[in-house]
């Protein structure tokens, strides 16, 4: 039976740590090692036959080319002219590395690189032109001729002649390029990066991801109180460059490495926001990430904000920290609990299951884990801890992911909590992390469904009552799992339960007059310059009515 180090959900945070490529051996990155990773992925990924070989080797070559300082594109010969028509402003030089091959390289000159990073380039005469994600050769061209390891070797040889001391970084990049043909969560990591990602510290305070339609690196989440938030970075900002280095086409671990640096050093972050180019000078600071925060509100309502299910071996587990905060609020007379999972990006799968079980009865299923038959999912968890008589409301938003979605879906499935906010991210896959030599491979090896058998992957957890965080009460498009490139396919989601749906619709109708009455006071506070959590304030109206019904 195969063994894995850890099952987890993860969007890799930007951390202050050692170099990504601090390896134990200078000779570890060779072609034999590359093939061993390819073989391991093909045998252990949940969808072992999902990666198209042509696409995987093309991805490996494209990522390897990022090692060259100049932006260099891999283009199929039959696509080259179409590319020049789609993006005439991207000027550069054609490089022939093998006249008999089906591909060429196109290296952008200084003007082409400036145009690539110019957000106004994407809009011309009111029409959108080729974006950064449209520069890749469509896969249909590679299907005609194929792209194999032999072609990758030619590209690698070309790069090594340009960058003679880059062998380790080349193969690391090539491996990550190959793995992304499986799904956006399968990566190679070095051990220091993984341990740093679990130690509760942040450098800039960003969580980043790749957008499916464009390939852009976007800010998925910002840690409250972090340097990034203090300096004005925002969710959905597109990161263009760091310290003048373009990040177009880099893998997420590579972007993390570019963003990280020495403690108290300064990073110059260039982003695109609403077709404007903005620059921010942000100091990298090693700050503690509070896992749990709590406070008492009026009417006996207590709120506990749980930020993550990640925890280090020498740190307190989130579940234990929650127990202490819960006891403290109960001692102060709490009669209704709000569990705030907004912005919670998940973490350790086992920890999130243990946490959900606090609210459930013995033998109630938290989730069902789907994995190869030879690896049955067995986990002993302890149920109970939160009094059954305590009304519970869970707040979620588009950033609630993985472990947070396990908790929200379990409590909703078993009618243990009212779910408010907006649809969650929709991450229903599990990743295993296993050492391969001095590196770690993070590979999607399982997925989960609710106790009723439905999937939340791509769909997310739908709140019982939608509550907006916007001033105008709208629900704009958000960055979720479905926006990631090459995500694994969805399964069937749970069907609505008519009885619960009717109850929630009736509750929603009941609170509408009070919600309308609340809006003028919220607007006054905003005009006064107050920082107002609109989603929470609106939710409190519903929570109070819900608590009355539970008395």
Short mmCIF file of C-alpha atoms in Angstrom, two decimals:
data_model
loop_
_atom_site.label_atom_id
_atom_site.label_comp_id
_atom_site.label_asym_id
_atom_site.label_seq_id
_atom_site.Cartn_x
_atom_site.Cartn_y
_atom_site.Cartn_z
CA UNK A 1 0.00 0.00 0.00
CA UNK A 2 1.32 3.44 -0.90
CA UNK A 3 1.96 5.87 1.94
CA UNK A 4 1.70 9.64 1.91
CA UNK A 5 3.03 12.31 4.18
CA UNK A 6 -0.09 14.42 4.46
CA UNK A 7 -3.47 15.06 2.89
CA UNK A 8 -4.22 18.73 2.54
CA UNK A 9 -5.78 21.56 0.61
CA UNK A 10 -3.44 24.42 -0.15
CA UNK A 11 -3.20 27.72 -1.94
CA UNK A 12 0.47 28.48 -1.43
CA UNK A 13 1.05 31.65 0.61
CA UNK A 14 3.90 34.07 0.03
CA UNK A 15 6.31 33.39 2.84
CA UNK A 16 9.64 34.54 4.19
CA UNK A 17 11.97 31.55 3.97
CA UNK A 18 15.09 30.13 2.39
CA UNK A 19 15.75 29.71 -1.32
CA UNK A 20 13.35 27.49 -3.27
CA UNK A 21 16.22 25.56 -4.78
CA UNK A 22 18.35 24.96 -1.70
CA UNK A 23 18.90 21.32 -2.53
CA UNK A 24 20.76 18.61 -0.67
CA UNK A 25 22.57 17.50 -3.81
CA UNK A 26 23.85 19.47 -6.79
CA UNK A 27 23.31 16.43 -9.04
CA UNK A 28 19.72 15.63 -8.06
CA UNK A 29 18.13 17.29 -11.09
CA UNK A 30 18.90 14.99 -14.01
CA UNK A 31 16.85 13.29 -16.68
CA UNK A 32 16.56 10.09 -14.67
CA UNK A 33 15.03 12.10 -11.84
CA UNK A 34 12.70 13.88 -14.29
CA UNK A 35 11.47 10.52 -15.59
CA UNK A 36 10.99 9.18 -12.06
CA UNK A 37 8.67 12.11 -11.25
CA UNK A 38 6.78 11.61 -14.52
CA UNK A 39 6.36 7.92 -13.71
CA UNK A 40 5.26 8.60 -10.13
CA UNK A 41 2.63 11.11 -11.29
CA UNK A 42 1.30 8.72 -13.93
CA UNK A 43 0.88 5.98 -11.31
CA UNK A 44 -0.46 8.00 -8.39
CA UNK A 45 -2.55 10.92 -9.62
CA UNK A 46 -6.26 10.46 -9.03
CA UNK A 47 -6.79 10.74 -12.79
CA UNK A 48 -3.62 9.03 -13.96
CA UNK A 49 -4.58 9.16 -17.64
CA UNK A 50 -5.72 12.78 -17.55
CA UNK A 51 -2.46 14.42 -18.62
CA UNK A 52 -2.00 14.55 -22.39
CA UNK A 53 1.64 13.72 -23.16
CA UNK A 54 1.96 16.42 -25.83
CA UNK A 55 0.48 19.03 -23.52
CA UNK A 56 2.65 17.92 -20.60
CA UNK A 57 5.95 18.12 -22.50
CA UNK A 58 4.94 21.43 -24.08
CA UNK A 59 4.17 22.75 -20.60
CA UNK A 60 7.56 21.52 -19.39
CA UNK A 61 9.33 23.34 -22.24
CA UNK A 62 7.34 26.55 -21.72
CA UNK A 63 8.13 26.66 -18.02
CA UNK A 64 11.80 25.85 -18.63
CA UNK A 65 12.01 28.84 -20.99
CA UNK A 66 11.09 31.13 -18.06
CA UNK A 67 14.64 30.66 -16.80
CA UNK A 68 15.88 32.90 -19.63
CA UNK A 69 15.68 36.58 -18.52
CA UNK A 70 14.11 37.61 -21.84
CA UNK A 71 10.51 36.50 -22.35
CA UNK A 72 10.74 33.62 -24.84
CA UNK A 73 7.68 31.88 -26.28
CA UNK A 74 7.41 28.37 -27.70
CA UNK A 75 5.32 28.54 -30.89
CA UNK A 76 4.20 25.87 -33.31
CA UNK A 77 5.30 26.78 -36.84
CA UNK A 78 1.74 26.62 -38.13
CA UNK A 79 0.63 29.05 -35.43
CA UNK A 80 3.46 31.58 -35.72
CA UNK A 81 1.80 33.76 -38.37
CA UNK A 82 -1.54 33.70 -36.56
CA UNK A 83 0.26 34.76 -33.39
CA UNK A 84 1.83 37.76 -35.12
CA UNK A 85 -1.61 38.77 -36.41
CA UNK A 86 -3.24 38.45 -32.99
CA UNK A 87 -0.49 40.32 -31.16
CA UNK A 88 1.29 42.66 -33.63
CA UNK A 89 2.57 44.89 -30.82
CA UNK A 90 4.62 42.06 -29.37
CA UNK A 91 7.73 42.50 -31.44
CA UNK A 92 10.73 40.23 -31.23
CA UNK A 93 13.04 37.78 -32.92
CA UNK A 94 12.36 34.31 -34.28
CA UNK A 95 14.90 31.73 -33.12
CA UNK A 96 15.42 28.44 -34.98
CA UNK A 97 16.82 25.77 -32.66
CA UNK A 98 15.98 22.83 -34.91
CA UNK A 99 15.05 23.57 -38.55
CA UNK A 100 13.42 20.14 -38.92
CA UNK A 101 11.19 20.56 -35.87
CA UNK A 102 7.54 21.64 -35.76
CA UNK A 103 8.25 24.59 -33.50
CA UNK A 104 10.21 27.82 -33.20
CA UNK A 105 11.08 30.14 -30.35
CA UNK A 106 10.00 33.78 -30.38
CA UNK A 107 11.94 36.07 -28.06
CA UNK A 108 10.36 39.42 -27.27
CA UNK A 109 12.56 42.48 -27.64
CA UNK A 110 12.49 45.33 -25.11
CA UNK A 111 9.53 46.97 -26.86
CA UNK A 112 7.61 43.69 -26.98
CA UNK A 113 8.18 43.07 -23.29
CA UNK A 114 6.95 46.58 -22.43
CA UNK A 115 3.85 46.01 -24.53
CA UNK A 116 3.18 42.66 -22.87
CA UNK A 117 3.15 44.31 -19.44
CA UNK A 118 1.02 47.24 -20.62
CA UNK A 119 -2.56 46.68 -19.43
CA UNK A 120 -3.90 49.20 -21.95
CA UNK A 121 -2.65 46.91 -24.74
CA UNK A 122 -5.53 44.55 -24.10
CA UNK A 123 -8.12 47.14 -25.10
CA UNK A 124 -8.06 48.79 -28.51
CA UNK A 125 -10.96 50.83 -29.93
CA UNK A 126 -13.21 49.40 -27.26
CA UNK A 127 -12.37 45.80 -28.21
CA UNK A 128 -10.29 43.32 -26.28
CA UNK A 129 -7.18 42.14 -28.12
CA UNK A 130 -4.95 39.17 -27.37
CA UNK A 131 -4.37 38.89 -23.64
CA UNK A 132 -1.38 37.34 -21.93
CA UNK A 133 -3.13 33.98 -21.65
CA UNK A 134 -3.72 33.84 -25.40
CA UNK A 135 -0.03 33.78 -26.32
CA UNK A 136 0.26 30.01 -25.94
CA UNK A 137 0.00 27.87 -29.03
CA UNK A 138 -3.41 26.12 -28.96
CA UNK A 139 -3.06 22.43 -28.17
CA UNK A 140 -4.66 21.42 -31.47
CA UNK A 141 -1.47 22.43 -33.29
CA UNK A 142 0.70 20.19 -31.12
CA UNK A 143 -1.73 17.32 -31.70
CA UNK A 144 -0.80 17.39 -35.39
CA UNK A 145 2.91 16.85 -34.89
CA UNK A 146 3.40 15.82 -31.27
CA UNK A 147 5.92 17.16 -28.77
CA UNK A 148 7.99 14.56 -26.94
CA UNK A 149 10.80 14.29 -24.41
CA UNK A 150 13.22 14.51 -27.34
CA UNK A 151 11.83 17.95 -28.22
CA UNK A 152 12.04 18.99 -24.59
CA UNK A 153 15.70 17.94 -24.53
CA UNK A 154 16.43 20.22 -27.49
CA UNK A 155 14.79 23.16 -25.71
CA UNK A 156 16.67 22.38 -22.48
CA UNK A 157 19.99 22.18 -24.36
CA UNK A 158 19.29 25.58 -25.94
CA UNK A 159 18.59 27.15 -22.55
CA UNK A 160 21.66 25.62 -20.91
CA UNK A 161 23.86 27.20 -23.57
CA UNK A 162 22.29 30.58 -22.74
CA UNK A 163 22.22 29.98 -18.98
CA UNK A 164 25.04 27.50 -18.26
CA UNK A 165 24.50 27.39 -14.47
CA UNK A 166 20.77 26.79 -14.58
CA UNK A 167 20.44 22.98 -14.72
CA UNK A 168 18.71 22.60 -11.35
CA UNK A 169 16.28 25.43 -11.90
CA UNK A 170 15.62 24.27 -15.45
CA UNK A 171 14.52 20.80 -14.44
CA UNK A 172 12.57 22.10 -11.45
CA UNK A 173 10.66 24.44 -13.79
CA UNK A 174 10.22 21.70 -16.38
CA UNK A 175 8.78 19.34 -13.78
CA UNK A 176 6.24 21.91 -12.61
CA UNK A 177 5.34 22.63 -16.22
CA UNK A 178 4.78 18.93 -16.82
CA UNK A 179 2.65 18.43 -13.69
CA UNK A 180 0.27 21.28 -14.45
CA UNK A 181 -1.07 19.15 -17.32
CA UNK A 182 -2.76 17.10 -14.56
CA UNK A 183 -4.41 19.90 -12.57
CA UNK A 184 -3.54 23.29 -11.02
CA UNK A 185 -2.78 21.84 -7.56
CA UNK A 186 -0.05 19.35 -8.50
CA UNK A 187 3.43 20.83 -7.92
CA UNK A 188 6.99 20.11 -6.96
CA UNK A 189 8.07 21.77 -3.71
CA UNK A 190 11.28 21.88 -1.77
CA UNK A 191 11.04 20.86 1.88
CA UNK A 192 11.79 24.32 3.26
CA UNK A 193 8.94 25.81 1.22
CA UNK A 194 6.49 23.18 2.47
CA UNK A 195 7.49 23.54 6.11
CA UNK A 196 7.31 27.32 5.84
CA UNK A 197 3.82 27.01 4.35
CA UNK A 198 2.76 25.19 7.50
CA UNK A 199 4.33 27.37 10.16
CA UNK A 200 1.67 30.10 10.44
CA UNK A 201 3.93 32.92 9.24
CA UNK A 202 3.61 35.17 6.19
CA UNK A 203 6.02 37.45 4.38
CA UNK A 204 3.79 39.79 2.36
CA UNK A 205 0.46 38.32 3.40
CA UNK A 206 -0.74 37.21 -0.04
CA UNK A 207 -2.43 34.09 -1.33
CA UNK A 208 -2.10 33.78 -5.10
CA UNK A 209 -3.53 31.65 -7.89
CA UNK A 210 -3.69 31.39 -11.68
CA UNK A 211 -6.73 32.49 -13.65
CA UNK A 212 -8.04 29.89 -16.11
CA UNK A 213 -9.00 32.18 -18.99
CA UNK A 214 -5.79 34.23 -19.11
CA UNK A 215 -3.06 32.42 -17.21
CA UNK A 216 -2.59 35.59 -15.15
CA UNK A 217 -1.26 35.40 -11.60
CA UNK A 218 -3.93 37.00 -9.43
CA UNK A 219 -4.28 37.78 -5.75
CA UNK A 220 -6.80 35.32 -4.32
CA UNK A 221 -6.72 36.48 -0.72
CA UNK A 222 -4.94 39.00 1.50
CA UNK A 223 -4.24 38.32 5.16
CA UNK A 224 -5.89 41.00 7.35
CA UNK A 225 -3.32 43.33 8.90
CA UNK A 226 -0.55 42.10 6.59
CA UNK A 227 1.91 44.42 4.80
CA UNK A 228 0.10 43.75 1.51
CA UNK A 229 -3.23 44.91 2.92
CA UNK A 230 -1.70 47.92 4.65
CA UNK A 231 -0.09 49.11 1.43
CA UNK A 232 -3.27 48.81 -0.63
CA UNK A 233 -3.06 45.60 -2.65
CA UNK A 234 -6.50 44.17 -3.39
CA UNK A 235 -8.20 40.88 -4.17
CA UNK A 236 -8.20 40.18 -7.93
CA UNK A 237 -5.19 42.45 -8.63
CA UNK A 238 -3.17 40.86 -11.43
CA UNK A 239 0.53 40.65 -10.55
CA UNK A 240 2.59 41.75 -13.57
CA UNK A 241 6.10 41.98 -12.18
CA UNK A 242 8.14 41.79 -8.98
CA UNK A 243 11.21 44.01 -8.70
CA UNK A 244 10.99 44.55 -12.46
CA UNK A 245 10.89 40.84 -13.30
CA UNK A 246 7.76 39.79 -15.27
CA UNK A 247 5.89 36.86 -13.73
CA UNK A 248 3.97 35.96 -16.89
CA UNK A 249 4.02 32.20 -17.36
CA UNK A 250 5.77 31.33 -14.10
CA UNK A 251 4.34 28.51 -12.01
CA UNK A 252 2.81 29.42 -8.67
CA UNK A 253 5.82 28.08 -6.67
CA UNK A 254 8.13 30.17 -8.90
CA UNK A 255 6.06 33.31 -8.33
CA UNK A 256 6.17 32.59 -4.61
CA UNK A 257 9.95 32.37 -4.81
CA UNK A 258 10.16 35.72 -6.63
CA UNK A 259 7.91 37.39 -4.08
CA UNK A 260 9.77 36.04 -1.07
CA UNK A 261 12.93 37.60 0.28
CA UNK A 262 14.95 38.44 3.33
CA UNK A 263 13.20 39.70 6.44
CA UNK A 264 12.53 43.48 6.28
CA UNK A 265 13.61 43.69 2.62
CA UNK A 266 11.35 45.60 0.22
CA UNK A 267 9.49 44.16 -2.76
CA UNK A 268 8.37 46.35 -5.66
CA UNK A 269 5.09 44.79 -6.83
CA UNK A 270 3.58 45.90 -10.15
CA UNK A 271 -0.08 45.00 -10.60
CA UNK A 272 -2.89 45.59 -13.05
CA UNK A 273 -6.20 46.85 -11.66
CA UNK A 274 -9.09 48.03 -13.82
CA UNK A 275 -6.73 48.39 -16.81
CA UNK A 276 -4.42 50.62 -14.78
CA UNK A 277 -0.82 49.76 -13.90
CA UNK A 278 0.04 50.36 -10.24
CA UNK A 279 3.26 49.87 -8.25
CA UNK A 280 3.57 49.16 -4.53
CA UNK A 281 6.64 49.14 -2.30
CA UNK A 282 5.97 46.49 0.37
CA UNK A 283 8.25 45.47 3.21
CA UNK A 284 8.53 41.75 3.85
CA UNK A 285 7.66 41.20 7.49
CA UNK A 286 7.60 37.98 9.47
CA UNK A 287 4.28 38.27 11.28
CA UNK A 288 2.22 35.73 13.21
CA UNK A 289 -1.01 34.69 11.56
CA UNK A 290 -3.73 34.54 14.23
CA UNK A 291 -5.56 31.26 13.78
CA UNK A 292 -8.59 32.07 15.94
CA UNK A 293 -10.13 35.35 17.05
CA UNK A 294 -13.34 35.82 19.03
CA UNK A 295 -15.57 38.54 20.47
CA UNK A 296 -18.96 38.99 22.07
CA UNK A 297 -21.60 41.00 20.26
CA UNK A 298 -24.98 42.13 21.53
CA UNK A 299 -27.97 39.87 22.28
CA UNK A 300 -25.78 37.01 23.50
CA UNK A 301 -24.21 36.51 20.09
CA UNK A 302 -20.59 35.36 20.05
CA UNK A 303 -18.42 35.26 16.94
CA UNK A 304 -15.35 33.11 16.38
CA UNK A 305 -13.26 33.71 13.26
CA UNK A 306 -11.24 30.64 12.30
CA UNK A 307 -8.67 31.62 9.65
CA UNK A 308 -7.05 28.30 8.72
CA UNK A 309 -6.81 24.56 9.31
CA UNK A 310 -3.04 24.59 8.86
CA UNK A 311 -0.95 24.00 11.94
CA UNK A 312 2.69 23.30 12.73
CA UNK A 313 3.84 20.34 14.83
CA UNK A 314 4.97 22.58 17.68
CA UNK A 315 1.91 24.85 17.52
CA UNK A 316 -1.60 24.60 18.90
CA UNK A 317 -4.15 22.91 16.67
CA UNK A 318 -6.97 25.14 15.36
CA UNK A 319 -9.56 22.80 16.88
CA UNK A 320 -8.03 23.15 20.35
CA UNK A 321 -7.77 26.93 19.99
CA UNK A 322 -11.43 27.03 18.97
CA UNK A 323 -12.44 25.00 22.04
CA UNK A 324 -10.81 27.56 24.34
CA UNK A 325 -12.47 30.52 22.62
CA UNK A 326 -15.82 28.73 22.69
CA UNK A 327 -15.52 28.09 26.44
CA UNK A 328 -14.59 31.72 27.08
CA UNK A 329 -17.62 32.99 25.15
CA UNK A 330 -19.93 30.53 26.91
CA UNK A 331 -18.63 31.80 30.24
CA UNK A 332 -19.67 35.29 29.14
CA UNK A 333 -23.23 34.19 28.42
CA UNK A 334 -23.13 33.41 24.70
CA UNK A 335 -26.46 32.02 23.46
CA UNK A 336 -25.78 31.97 19.67
CA UNK A 337 -22.51 31.23 17.88
CA UNK A 338 -21.38 32.72 14.59
CA UNK A 339 -18.55 30.66 13.08
CA UNK A 340 -16.79 32.95 10.62
CA UNK A 341 -15.02 30.91 7.93
CA UNK A 342 -14.65 33.77 5.46
CA UNK A 343 -11.19 33.80 3.97
CA UNK A 344 -10.38 30.38 5.44
CA UNK A 345 -8.31 28.63 2.74
CA UNK A 346 -8.39 25.19 4.35
CA UNK A 347 -5.24 23.31 5.28
CA UNK A 348 -5.02 19.87 6.87
CA UNK A 349 -7.95 17.66 5.83
CA UNK A 350 -7.91 15.63 9.05
CA UNK A 351 -8.01 18.76 11.17
CA UNK A 352 -11.04 20.11 9.31
CA UNK A 353 -12.85 16.78 9.76
CA UNK A 354 -12.07 16.75 13.48
CA UNK A 355 -13.37 20.31 13.71
CA UNK A 356 -16.63 19.57 11.88
CA UNK A 357 -17.25 16.58 14.15
CA UNK A 358 -17.38 18.92 17.17
CA UNK A 359 -20.82 19.98 15.97
CA UNK A 360 -22.16 16.56 14.95
CA UNK A 361 -23.66 13.50 16.59
CA UNK A 362 -21.89 10.16 16.83
CA UNK A 363 -21.66 8.32 13.49
CA UNK A 364 -22.83 11.29 11.41
CA UNK A 365 -20.69 11.41 8.29
CA UNK A 366 -18.56 14.52 7.80
CA UNK A 367 -17.55 13.80 4.19
CA UNK A 368 -16.90 10.81 1.97
CA UNK A 369 -13.38 10.56 0.54
CA UNK A 370 -13.11 9.14 -2.96
CA UNK A 371 -9.78 7.54 -3.80
CA UNK A 372 -8.45 4.35 -5.44
CA UNK A 373 -9.98 1.23 -3.96
CA UNK A 374 -6.65 -0.07 -2.66
CA UNK A 375 -6.43 2.97 -0.40
CA UNK A 376 -9.61 3.03 1.70
CA UNK A 377 -10.11 6.21 3.69
CA UNK A 378 -10.18 5.41 7.39
CA UNK A 379 -10.00 8.00 10.12
CA UNK A 380 -11.15 7.83 13.73
CA UNK A 381 -12.58 11.15 14.85
CA UNK A 382 -14.10 12.30 18.12
CA UNK A 383 -17.64 13.66 17.91
CA UNK A 384 -19.30 16.33 20.00
CA UNK A 385 -18.01 19.25 22.03
CA UNK A 386 -20.32 22.02 20.93
CA UNK A 387 -23.66 21.81 22.81
CA UNK A 388 -26.44 20.62 20.54
CA UNK A 389 -28.72 23.27 22.01
CA UNK A 390 -26.43 26.11 20.86
CA UNK A 391 -27.69 27.74 17.63
CA UNK A 392 -24.86 27.97 15.10
CA UNK A 393 -24.52 30.22 12.05
CA UNK A 394 -21.63 29.82 9.60
CA UNK A 395 -20.38 32.71 7.47
CA UNK A 396 -18.67 31.82 4.17
CA UNK A 397 -17.47 33.74 1.14
CA UNK A 398 -15.75 33.13 -2.19
CA UNK A 399 -12.41 32.67 -0.39
CA UNK A 400 -13.68 29.84 1.85
CA UNK A 401 -11.91 26.80 0.45
CA UNK A 402 -11.19 23.14 1.10
CA UNK A 403 -11.35 22.49 4.83
CA UNK A 404 -13.70 25.44 5.37
CA UNK A 405 -16.02 23.93 2.76
CA UNK A 406 -15.88 20.54 4.47
CA UNK A 407 -17.10 22.14 7.71
CA UNK A 408 -19.79 24.30 6.08
CA UNK A 409 -21.15 21.46 3.93
CA UNK A 410 -21.22 18.97 6.84
CA UNK A 411 -23.09 21.36 9.13
CA UNK A 412 -25.51 22.23 6.35
CA UNK A 413 -26.07 18.59 5.36
CA UNK A 414 -26.94 17.58 8.93
CA UNK A 415 -29.06 20.71 9.61
CA UNK A 416 -26.65 21.74 12.36
CA UNK A 417 -26.12 25.33 11.19
CA UNK A 418 -27.52 28.14 9.12
CA UNK A 419 -25.11 29.05 6.30
CA UNK A 420 -24.90 32.74 5.32
CA UNK A 421 -22.71 34.75 2.95
CA UNK A 422 -21.88 33.90 -0.63
CA UNK A 423 -20.99 30.77 -2.54
CA UNK A 424 -17.65 29.29 -1.46
CA UNK A 425 -14.66 28.64 -3.73
CA UNK A 426 -15.52 25.09 -4.80
CA UNK A 427 -12.40 23.10 -3.99
CA UNK A 428 -13.30 19.43 -3.72
CA UNK A 429 -9.94 17.74 -4.27
CA UNK A 430 -7.31 16.47 -1.85
CA UNK A 431 -3.57 16.58 -2.35
CA UNK A 432 -0.99 14.18 -0.96
CA UNK A 433 2.54 15.42 -0.25
CA UNK A 434 5.32 12.87 -0.51
CA UNK A 435 9.13 13.14 -0.56
CA UNK A 436 10.91 12.24 -3.80
CA UNK A 437 14.61 12.64 -3.15
CA UNK A 438 15.26 16.05 -1.63
CA UNK A 439 12.04 17.44 -3.07
CA UNK A 440 8.37 16.98 -2.29
CA UNK A 441 5.68 16.24 -4.83
CA UNK A 442 2.19 17.55 -4.13
CA UNK A 443 -0.25 15.51 -6.20
CA UNK A 444 -4.03 15.32 -6.35
CA UNK A 445 -4.81 11.79 -5.14
CA UNK A 446 -8.41 11.98 -3.87
CA UNK A 447 -11.55 14.06 -3.87
CA UNK A 448 -14.41 14.36 -1.42
CA UNK A 449 -18.19 14.52 -1.59
CA UNK A 450 -20.75 15.43 1.04
CA UNK A 451 -22.46 12.93 3.32
CA UNK A 452 -25.33 12.87 0.79
CA UNK A 453 -22.89 11.99 -2.01
CA UNK A 454 -22.90 15.30 -3.86
CA UNK A 455 -19.77 17.17 -4.92
CA UNK A 456 -18.94 20.78 -4.11
CA UNK A 457 -16.02 20.77 -6.54
CA UNK A 458 -16.41 23.85 -8.80
CA UNK A 459 -19.96 24.34 -7.44
CA UNK A 460 -18.98 25.47 -3.96
CA UNK A 461 -21.21 25.48 -0.88
CA UNK A 462 -24.33 27.51 -1.55
CA UNK A 463 -25.41 29.60 1.45
CA UNK A 464 -28.93 29.09 2.77
CA UNK A 465 -29.39 32.84 2.46
CA UNK A 466 -27.07 34.89 0.27
CA UNK A 467 -25.66 37.99 1.98
CA UNK A 468 -23.63 40.51 -0.02
CA UNK A 469 -20.45 42.23 1.10
CA UNK A 470 -20.87 44.99 -1.49
CA UNK A 471 -22.32 48.44 -0.77
CA UNK A 472 -24.96 48.04 -3.46
CA UNK A 473 -25.90 44.54 -2.30
CA UNK A 474 -24.69 42.91 -5.51
CA UNK A 475 -22.81 39.65 -6.05
CA UNK A 476 -20.09 40.40 -8.62
CA UNK A 477 -18.05 37.71 -10.33
CA UNK A 478 -15.37 36.30 -8.00
CA UNK A 479 -12.20 34.24 -8.45
CA UNK A 480 -12.99 30.65 -7.53
CA UNK A 481 -11.73 27.14 -8.25
CA UNK A 482 -13.60 27.08 -11.56
CA UNK A 483 -11.41 29.98 -12.73
CA UNK A 484 -8.22 27.95 -12.31
CA UNK A 485 -6.72 26.56 -15.50
CA UNK A 486 -7.10 22.83 -16.13
CA UNK A 487 -9.12 22.04 -13.01
CA UNK A 488 -10.33 18.47 -12.60
CA UNK A 489 -13.88 17.84 -13.87
CA UNK A 490 -16.95 18.21 -11.65
CA UNK A 491 -19.17 15.44 -10.34
CA UNK A 492 -22.89 15.54 -9.62
CA UNK A 493 -23.82 18.03 -6.90
CA UNK A 494 -26.43 17.49 -4.18
CA UNK A 495 -30.04 18.14 -5.10
CA UNK A 496 -31.85 20.78 -3.01
CA UNK A 497 -33.90 19.48 -0.10
CA UNK A 498 -37.43 20.95 -0.48
CA UNK A 499 -38.16 21.14 3.25
CA UNK A 500 -34.95 23.00 4.16
CA UNK A 501 -35.25 25.21 1.08
CA UNK A 502 -38.79 26.21 2.07
CA UNK A 503 -37.69 27.00 5.64
CA UNK A 504 -34.84 29.19 4.45
CA UNK A 505 -37.00 31.01 1.91
CA UNK A 506 -39.53 31.76 4.62
CA UNK A 507 -36.77 33.04 6.93
CA UNK A 508 -35.37 35.19 4.13
CA UNK A 509 -38.76 36.76 3.44
CA UNK A 510 -39.24 37.39 7.14
CA UNK A 511 -36.02 39.41 7.55
CA UNK A 512 -36.29 41.54 4.40
CA UNK A 513 -38.04 44.53 6.09
CA UNK A 514 -35.34 44.67 8.79
CA UNK A 515 -32.58 44.41 6.18
CA UNK A 516 -34.04 47.30 4.20
CA UNK A 517 -34.32 49.34 7.37
CA UNK A 518 -30.64 48.67 8.13
CA UNK A 519 -29.21 49.97 4.82
CA UNK A 520 -29.49 53.76 5.48
CA UNK A 521 -27.54 53.46 8.72
CA UNK A 522 -24.85 51.41 6.99
CA UNK A 523 -24.49 54.05 4.28
CA UNK A 524 -24.17 56.81 6.90
CA UNK A 525 -21.39 54.92 8.65
CA UNK A 526 -19.54 54.41 5.37
CA UNK A 527 -19.86 58.11 4.45
CA UNK A 528 -18.52 58.93 7.93
CA UNK A 529 -15.40 56.97 7.08
CA UNK A 530 -16.08 53.99 9.34
CA UNK A 531 -14.77 50.56 8.34
CA UNK A 532 -17.94 48.50 8.12
CA UNK A 533 -18.16 44.73 7.66
CA UNK A 534 -21.30 44.93 5.53
CA UNK A 535 -21.70 41.19 5.20
CA UNK A 536 -21.53 40.67 8.95
CA UNK A 537 -23.85 43.58 9.75
CA UNK A 538 -26.48 42.29 7.33
CA UNK A 539 -26.02 38.74 8.57
CA UNK A 540 -26.68 39.81 12.16
CA UNK A 541 -30.24 40.74 11.22
CA UNK A 542 -30.80 37.17 10.02
CA UNK A 543 -28.91 35.65 12.95
CA UNK A 544 -31.14 37.39 15.51
CA UNK A 545 -34.31 36.15 13.82
CA UNK A 546 -32.83 32.66 13.50
CA UNK A 547 -31.88 32.63 17.20
CA UNK A 548 -35.43 33.56 18.21
CA UNK A 549 -36.75 30.55 16.32
CA UNK A 550 -34.28 28.28 18.09
CA UNK A 551 -35.29 29.41 21.60
#
